[in-house]
Short mmCIF file of C-alpha atoms in Angstrom, two decimals:
data_model
loop_
_atom_site.label_atom_id
_atom_site.label_comp_id
_atom_site.label_asym_id
_atom_site.label_seq_id
_atom_site.Cartn_x
_atom_site.Cartn_y
_atom_site.Cartn_z
CA MET A 1 28.28 1.48 9.06
CA THR A 2 25.65 3.47 7.17
CA THR A 3 22.32 1.85 6.33
CA GLY A 4 20.19 3.01 3.41
CA VAL A 5 16.49 2.52 4.04
CA VAL A 6 14.43 2.51 0.85
CA LEU A 7 10.75 3.24 1.42
CA LEU A 8 8.95 1.56 -1.45
CA ASN A 9 5.69 3.01 -2.74
CA PHE A 10 3.30 2.80 -5.67
CA GLY A 11 3.63 6.35 -6.97
CA GLU A 12 1.27 8.53 -8.97
CA PRO A 13 2.00 11.14 -11.68
CA ALA A 14 2.96 14.53 -10.25
CA GLU A 15 1.51 16.24 -13.32
CA PRO A 16 -1.52 14.43 -14.82
CA THR A 17 -0.70 15.12 -18.47
CA ARG A 18 -1.80 12.56 -21.04
CA GLU A 19 1.81 11.48 -21.65
CA ASN A 20 2.57 11.07 -17.93
CA VAL A 21 -0.61 9.17 -17.18
CA ILE A 22 -0.30 6.81 -20.15
CA ASP A 23 3.34 6.04 -19.26
CA TYR A 24 2.31 5.42 -15.64
CA LEU A 25 -0.56 3.11 -16.59
CA GLU A 26 1.51 1.27 -19.18
CA ARG A 27 4.09 0.43 -16.52
CA ILE A 28 1.35 -0.92 -14.23
CA PHE A 29 -0.20 -3.09 -16.93
CA MET A 30 3.20 -4.30 -18.11
CA ASN A 31 4.16 -5.19 -14.55
CA ASN A 32 1.06 -7.41 -14.34
CA ARG A 33 1.22 -8.80 -17.87
CA ASP A 34 1.08 -12.44 -16.73
CA LEU A 35 -2.57 -11.92 -15.72
CA GLU A 36 -3.61 -12.54 -19.32
CA GLY A 37 -1.45 -15.62 -19.86
CA ASP A 38 1.79 -16.20 -21.69
CA THR A 39 2.63 -13.68 -24.40
CA THR A 40 5.79 -12.34 -25.93
CA LYS A 41 7.23 -9.19 -24.43
CA ALA A 42 6.32 -7.25 -27.56
CA GLU A 43 2.71 -8.49 -27.43
CA ALA A 44 2.50 -7.66 -23.73
CA ARG A 45 3.80 -4.16 -24.31
CA GLU A 46 1.31 -3.56 -27.12
CA ARG A 47 -1.53 -4.80 -24.92
CA SER A 48 -0.33 -2.68 -22.00
CA ARG A 49 -0.29 0.40 -24.20
CA GLU A 50 -3.81 -0.38 -25.42
CA LEU A 51 -5.12 -0.72 -21.86
CA ALA A 52 -3.30 2.45 -20.78
CA GLU A 53 -4.77 4.54 -23.57
CA ARG A 54 -8.24 3.22 -22.75
CA ARG A 55 -7.96 4.02 -19.03
CA ALA A 56 -6.06 7.33 -19.28
CA PRO A 57 -8.93 9.78 -20.01
CA GLY A 58 -10.91 8.72 -16.94
CA LEU A 59 -7.87 8.79 -14.67
CA ILE A 60 -6.78 12.21 -15.94
CA GLU A 61 -10.25 13.50 -15.11
CA GLU A 62 -9.95 12.04 -11.60
CA TYR A 63 -6.60 13.74 -11.03
CA GLU A 64 -7.95 17.05 -12.28
CA GLU A 65 -10.95 16.80 -9.95
CA ILE A 66 -8.79 16.13 -6.86
CA GLY A 67 -6.21 18.76 -7.79
CA GLY A 68 -3.43 16.27 -8.41
CA SER A 69 -2.22 13.36 -6.34
CA PRO A 70 -0.66 14.08 -2.91
CA LEU A 71 0.89 10.59 -2.70
CA ASN A 72 4.46 11.55 -3.63
CA PRO A 73 4.89 14.49 -1.23
CA GLN A 74 3.32 12.47 1.56
CA ALA A 75 5.78 9.64 0.87
CA ARG A 76 8.70 12.07 0.97
CA ALA A 77 7.46 13.49 4.27
CA GLN A 78 7.33 9.98 5.74
CA ALA A 79 10.90 9.32 4.61
CA GLU A 80 12.06 12.55 6.22
CA ALA A 81 10.22 11.71 9.45
CA LEU A 82 11.80 8.25 9.51
CA LYS A 83 15.26 9.77 9.02
CA ALA A 84 14.65 12.11 11.96
CA GLU A 85 13.44 9.22 14.13
CA LEU A 86 16.46 7.07 13.28
CA ASP A 87 18.75 10.02 14.03
CA ALA A 88 17.03 10.42 17.40
CA ARG A 89 17.71 6.74 18.09
CA ARG A 90 21.38 7.39 17.22
CA PHE A 91 21.50 5.20 14.15
CA ASP A 92 23.61 6.04 11.10
CA ALA A 93 21.01 5.75 8.36
CA GLU A 94 19.80 7.53 5.25
CA THR A 95 16.30 7.23 3.81
CA TYR A 96 15.21 7.13 0.18
CA VAL A 97 11.89 6.97 -1.65
CA GLY A 98 11.48 4.53 -4.53
CA MET A 99 8.26 4.36 -6.53
CA GLN A 100 7.15 1.39 -8.59
CA PHE A 101 5.46 3.36 -11.35
CA THR A 102 6.53 7.03 -11.23
CA ALA A 103 9.71 8.97 -10.53
CA PRO A 104 11.67 8.66 -8.39
CA PHE A 105 11.67 5.01 -9.41
CA VAL A 106 13.00 2.16 -7.29
CA GLU A 107 16.14 2.12 -9.43
CA ASP A 108 16.60 5.86 -8.76
CA ALA A 109 16.54 5.22 -5.01
CA VAL A 110 19.07 2.41 -5.37
CA GLU A 111 21.36 4.60 -7.47
CA ALA A 112 21.14 7.42 -4.91
CA ALA A 113 22.04 5.00 -2.11
CA ARG A 114 24.95 3.63 -4.13
CA GLU A 115 26.26 7.14 -4.77
CA ASP A 116 26.01 7.80 -1.02
CA ASP A 117 28.15 4.68 -0.53
CA VAL A 118 25.90 3.12 2.09
CA ASP A 119 27.08 -0.17 3.54
CA GLU A 120 23.76 -2.00 3.47
CA LEU A 121 20.21 -1.56 2.19
CA VAL A 122 16.86 -2.22 3.85
CA GLY A 123 13.81 -2.39 1.60
CA LEU A 124 10.59 -1.39 3.38
CA PRO A 125 7.36 -1.26 1.34
CA VAL A 126 4.90 1.28 2.75
CA TYR A 127 1.95 -0.97 2.01
CA PRO A 128 0.05 -1.79 5.21
CA LEU A 129 -1.21 -5.14 3.87
CA CYS A 130 1.19 -7.42 2.01
CA GLY A 131 0.19 -8.11 -1.60
CA ALA A 132 1.85 -9.81 -4.55
CA SER A 133 1.77 -6.89 -7.00
CA THR A 134 2.67 -4.29 -4.35
CA THR A 135 4.86 -5.45 -1.46
CA VAL A 136 6.45 -8.47 -3.12
CA ALA A 137 6.82 -6.89 -6.56
CA ALA A 138 8.40 -3.73 -5.10
CA LEU A 139 11.04 -5.75 -3.26
CA GLU A 140 11.76 -7.77 -6.39
CA GLU A 141 12.33 -4.50 -8.24
CA LEU A 142 14.73 -3.41 -5.51
CA ALA A 143 16.74 -6.63 -5.83
CA THR A 144 16.79 -6.32 -9.63
CA ALA A 145 18.02 -2.71 -9.46
CA VAL A 146 20.89 -3.75 -7.17
CA ALA A 147 21.83 -6.70 -9.39
CA GLU A 148 21.76 -4.61 -12.58
CA ARG A 149 24.37 -2.32 -11.04
CA ASP A 150 26.56 -5.23 -10.03
CA TRP A 151 26.58 -3.65 -6.58
CA ASP A 152 27.96 -5.86 -3.83
CA VAL A 153 25.76 -4.62 -1.00
CA ASP A 154 23.83 -6.56 1.63
CA VAL A 155 20.07 -6.17 1.11
CA GLN A 156 17.54 -6.83 3.87
CA GLU A 157 13.83 -7.01 3.09
CA VAL A 158 10.75 -6.37 5.23
CA THR A 159 7.34 -7.44 3.95
CA GLY A 160 4.18 -7.71 6.05
CA TRP A 161 3.85 -5.39 9.03
CA HIS A 162 0.14 -4.72 9.61
CA LYS A 163 0.35 -6.56 12.95
CA HIS A 164 2.58 -3.91 14.51
CA PRO A 165 0.67 -2.90 17.68
CA THR A 166 1.31 0.84 17.36
CA TYR A 167 0.15 0.81 13.76
CA ASN A 168 -3.11 -0.80 14.86
CA ARG A 169 -3.55 1.87 17.53
CA ILE A 170 -2.87 4.61 14.98
CA ARG A 171 -5.65 3.33 12.72
CA ALA A 172 -8.15 2.77 15.54
CA ASP A 173 -7.42 6.12 17.19
CA ASN A 174 -7.75 7.82 13.82
CA VAL A 175 -11.24 6.38 13.32
CA ARG A 176 -12.22 7.44 16.84
CA SER A 177 -10.97 11.00 16.46
CA TYR A 178 -12.60 11.43 13.06
CA THR A 179 -16.00 10.06 14.09
CA ALA A 180 -15.94 12.08 17.32
CA ALA A 181 -15.33 15.26 15.31
CA GLU A 182 -18.18 14.33 12.95
CA GLY A 183 -20.54 13.44 15.79
CA VAL A 184 -20.88 9.84 14.61
CA ASP A 185 -20.85 6.72 16.81
CA VAL A 186 -19.58 3.57 15.05
CA THR A 187 -21.24 1.40 17.73
CA ASP A 188 -24.66 2.88 17.01
CA GLU A 189 -27.05 0.47 15.26
CA GLY A 190 -27.73 3.08 12.60
CA THR A 191 -24.05 3.27 11.66
CA GLU A 192 -22.19 0.68 9.59
CA LEU A 193 -18.40 0.47 9.79
CA PHE A 194 -17.31 -0.12 6.20
CA PHE A 195 -13.75 -1.26 5.48
CA SER A 196 -12.54 -0.55 1.96
CA ALA A 197 -9.54 -2.58 0.81
CA HIS A 198 -7.63 -2.24 -2.43
CA GLY A 199 -8.63 -5.16 -4.62
CA THR A 200 -6.30 -7.70 -6.17
CA PRO A 201 -6.75 -10.10 -9.08
CA ALA A 202 -7.86 -13.56 -7.95
CA HIS A 203 -4.88 -14.92 -9.91
CA TYR A 204 -2.53 -13.81 -7.14
CA LEU A 205 -4.67 -15.44 -4.46
CA ASP A 206 -4.74 -18.65 -6.49
CA GLU A 207 -0.94 -18.48 -6.67
CA GLY A 208 -0.72 -18.37 -2.87
CA SER A 209 -0.96 -14.71 -1.88
CA ARG A 210 -2.51 -14.31 1.58
CA TYR A 211 -3.63 -10.75 0.92
CA ASP A 212 -7.33 -11.45 1.47
CA ALA A 213 -6.58 -13.27 4.74
CA TYR A 214 -4.53 -10.30 5.95
CA VAL A 215 -7.38 -7.95 5.05
CA GLU A 216 -9.94 -10.01 6.92
CA GLU A 217 -7.85 -10.45 10.07
CA PHE A 218 -7.01 -6.75 10.16
CA CYS A 219 -10.68 -5.82 9.82
CA ASP A 220 -11.56 -8.19 12.65
CA VAL A 221 -8.97 -6.59 14.93
CA MET A 222 -10.00 -3.04 14.03
CA ALA A 223 -13.65 -3.83 14.69
CA ALA A 224 -12.71 -5.30 18.07
CA GLU A 225 -10.60 -2.24 18.90
CA LEU A 226 -13.53 0.01 18.04
CA GLY A 227 -16.11 -2.07 19.92
CA VAL A 228 -18.02 -2.98 16.77
CA ASP A 229 -19.71 -6.39 16.56
CA SER A 230 -20.17 -6.50 12.79
CA TYR A 231 -18.95 -4.59 9.76
CA THR A 232 -18.94 -4.56 5.95
CA LEU A 233 -15.88 -5.20 3.80
CA GLY A 234 -15.59 -4.25 0.16
CA TYR A 235 -12.72 -4.30 -2.33
CA GLN A 236 -11.78 -1.51 -4.72
CA ASN A 237 -11.34 -3.51 -7.90
CA HIS A 238 -10.22 -2.27 -11.29
CA GLY A 239 -11.95 -3.87 -14.25
CA ASN A 240 -9.41 -2.98 -16.93
CA ARG A 241 -8.88 -6.64 -17.76
CA ASP A 242 -11.66 -9.19 -18.01
CA ILE A 243 -10.41 -11.30 -15.10
CA PRO A 244 -11.82 -12.16 -11.65
CA TRP A 245 -10.93 -9.95 -8.70
CA THR A 246 -11.46 -10.03 -4.96
CA GLU A 247 -15.07 -10.01 -3.80
CA PRO A 248 -17.27 -8.28 -2.89
CA ASP A 249 -16.66 -5.14 -4.87
CA VAL A 250 -17.21 -1.93 -2.88
CA GLU A 251 -20.15 -0.91 -5.07
CA ALA A 252 -21.91 -4.23 -4.49
CA ALA A 253 -21.08 -4.19 -0.77
CA ILE A 254 -22.50 -0.69 -0.27
CA GLU A 255 -25.84 -1.82 -1.72
CA ASP A 256 -26.17 -4.43 1.03
CA VAL A 257 -25.65 -2.02 3.93
CA ALA A 258 -28.75 -1.86 6.13
CA ALA A 259 -28.08 1.30 8.10
CA GLU A 260 -28.59 5.05 8.02
CA ARG A 261 -24.95 5.94 7.50
CA VAL A 262 -21.56 4.41 6.65
CA VAL A 263 -18.13 5.21 8.04
CA VAL A 264 -15.59 4.17 5.40
CA GLU A 265 -12.07 3.27 6.54
CA PRO A 266 -9.59 2.75 3.64
CA ILE A 267 -7.41 0.13 5.30
CA SER A 268 -5.05 -0.61 2.39
CA PHE A 269 -3.58 2.86 2.18
CA MET A 270 -1.05 4.87 4.12
CA HIS A 271 -1.24 7.81 1.71
CA GLU A 272 -4.08 9.80 0.23
CA GLN A 273 -4.26 9.16 -3.50
CA SER A 274 -6.72 8.80 -6.37
CA GLU A 275 -8.14 5.58 -4.87
CA THR A 276 -9.21 7.49 -1.76
CA LEU A 277 -9.83 11.02 -2.99
CA SER A 278 -11.70 10.02 -6.15
CA GLU A 279 -12.82 6.37 -5.98
CA LEU A 280 -14.09 6.71 -2.42
CA ASP A 281 -14.82 10.40 -1.88
CA ASP A 282 -16.59 10.83 -5.20
CA GLU A 283 -17.61 7.50 -6.73
CA LEU A 284 -18.44 5.47 -3.63
CA ARG A 285 -20.05 8.49 -1.97
CA GLU A 286 -22.36 8.81 -4.96
CA GLU A 287 -23.28 5.11 -4.72
CA ALA A 288 -23.90 5.37 -0.98
CA GLU A 289 -26.06 8.45 -1.23
CA ALA A 290 -28.06 6.81 -4.01
CA GLU A 291 -28.83 4.09 -1.45
CA GLY A 292 -29.98 6.74 1.02
CA LEU A 293 -26.88 6.49 3.22
CA ASP A 294 -25.04 9.35 4.88
CA PHE A 295 -21.39 8.97 3.92
CA TYR A 296 -18.31 9.53 6.09
CA ARG A 297 -14.80 8.69 4.90
CA VAL A 298 -12.00 8.41 7.45
CA PRO A 299 -8.84 10.28 6.32
CA VAL A 300 -5.64 8.27 5.94
CA PRO A 301 -3.38 8.95 8.97
CA HIS A 302 -0.29 9.46 6.80
CA ASP A 303 1.07 12.23 9.02
CA ASP A 304 0.41 10.70 12.44
CA ASP A 305 3.42 11.51 14.62
CA ARG A 306 3.67 7.88 15.71
CA PHE A 307 4.04 6.43 12.23
CA ALA A 308 7.71 7.31 11.93
CA GLY A 309 8.22 5.28 15.10
CA VAL A 310 6.46 2.30 13.52
CA LEU A 311 8.73 2.48 10.48
CA ALA A 312 11.78 2.86 12.70
CA ASP A 313 10.76 -0.19 14.74
CA LEU A 314 10.50 -2.20 11.53
CA VAL A 315 14.02 -1.39 10.37
CA GLU A 316 15.72 -1.19 13.79
CA PRO A 317 16.90 -4.83 13.96
CA PHE A 318 18.65 -4.42 10.61
CA VAL A 319 20.10 -0.99 11.38
CA ALA A 320 21.24 -2.04 14.86
CA ASP A 321 22.38 -5.47 13.63
CA PHE A 322 20.56 -7.79 15.98
CA ALA A 323 18.38 -10.82 15.25
CA PRO A 324 15.05 -9.68 13.77
CA GLU A 325 13.36 -12.55 15.60
CA TYR A 326 13.87 -10.59 18.83
CA TYR A 327 11.21 -8.17 17.52
CA GLN A 328 8.96 -11.07 16.52
CA PHE A 329 10.00 -11.06 12.87
CA ARG A 330 9.85 -14.39 11.05
CA GLN A 331 10.85 -15.69 7.65
CA CYS A 332 8.29 -14.37 5.15
CA GLN A 333 6.20 -16.96 3.33
CA CYS A 334 4.75 -14.59 0.72
CA LYS A 335 8.30 -13.86 -0.49
CA ASP A 336 10.35 -16.83 0.60
CA THR A 337 13.76 -15.41 -0.24
CA PRO A 338 15.98 -16.33 2.73
CA GLY A 339 16.24 -13.38 5.10
CA THR A 340 13.06 -11.64 3.95
CA MET A 341 11.29 -10.97 7.23
CA CYS A 342 7.74 -10.11 8.25
CA LEU A 343 5.36 -9.98 11.19
CA ASN A 344 2.72 -12.08 9.43
CA ALA A 345 4.21 -15.56 9.06
CA PRO A 346 2.86 -18.22 11.45
CA PHE A 347 4.96 -19.39 14.36
CA GLY A 348 6.64 -22.79 14.23
CA ASP A 349 4.95 -25.36 12.00
CA ASP A 350 1.47 -23.78 12.16
#
């Protein structure tokens, strides 16, 4: 039996032309069209196009400044590393990359798996912290793509996995190695550990998303791992729509830091992309330095040799066909489709 593992990602335009960027942004805004209330599909598409054209010039400039987004090649490298790890574990599996908003799209990954005649699919979003518009939406796209092809294939879904012990060690070790190389001590009173999380509209939290709770618990664990008693958390929000987002915003949070320097750890990302290379390295750095702070940004450990093992652990119960509960998986509550499993759901009736 061959298993197709689809690594689900956000995606960014490979070539930041105006056409590519507007199409990319329009898909994002259309995907989140319910944030502005009930509208017809035609009205939502017109509004999405309007928002995309407004945001495109600034985003194109960001891509040009960072030399293009490395997200897609990093995602492909992770898929290749996972394939090699599953081969080493003697599993018959193929890996695919499916992006929500750029090619190869989720439907492209599903079509490739169907053409390879795999016997089952496992959807694994490469989002460290489970969110409604990322993790859950990506898996819904996977299910839709399978249904549209009238493909009779068993689909398994994995959602939240930030509690995987090796993943936590990867992130903590990465902070330690980076700060050691920079000659910075995160336990020093003059240094503030600053966690930057991708923001999410408050609408999703009101609808039951636990994203902010996952962010806060992960920050608490990372701080404990690093021997830090207190830290600052800020969210990278996007103000394209006039709606409330997670708080505090990173710009507001950086103003409240009472230290000589900040070490910024971008906890929501497992790839370098515009949100890290531009929003943090350029925009937040400028804000920090205006406050008199020395600025250090921890690189995303996308190529850590252990990460392929983390991904393999997450899909192993489904590839090997044993009960996911044996690896501490539980029925997901963020996406309550029967059989969608995660490491985040509470035990028992808690």
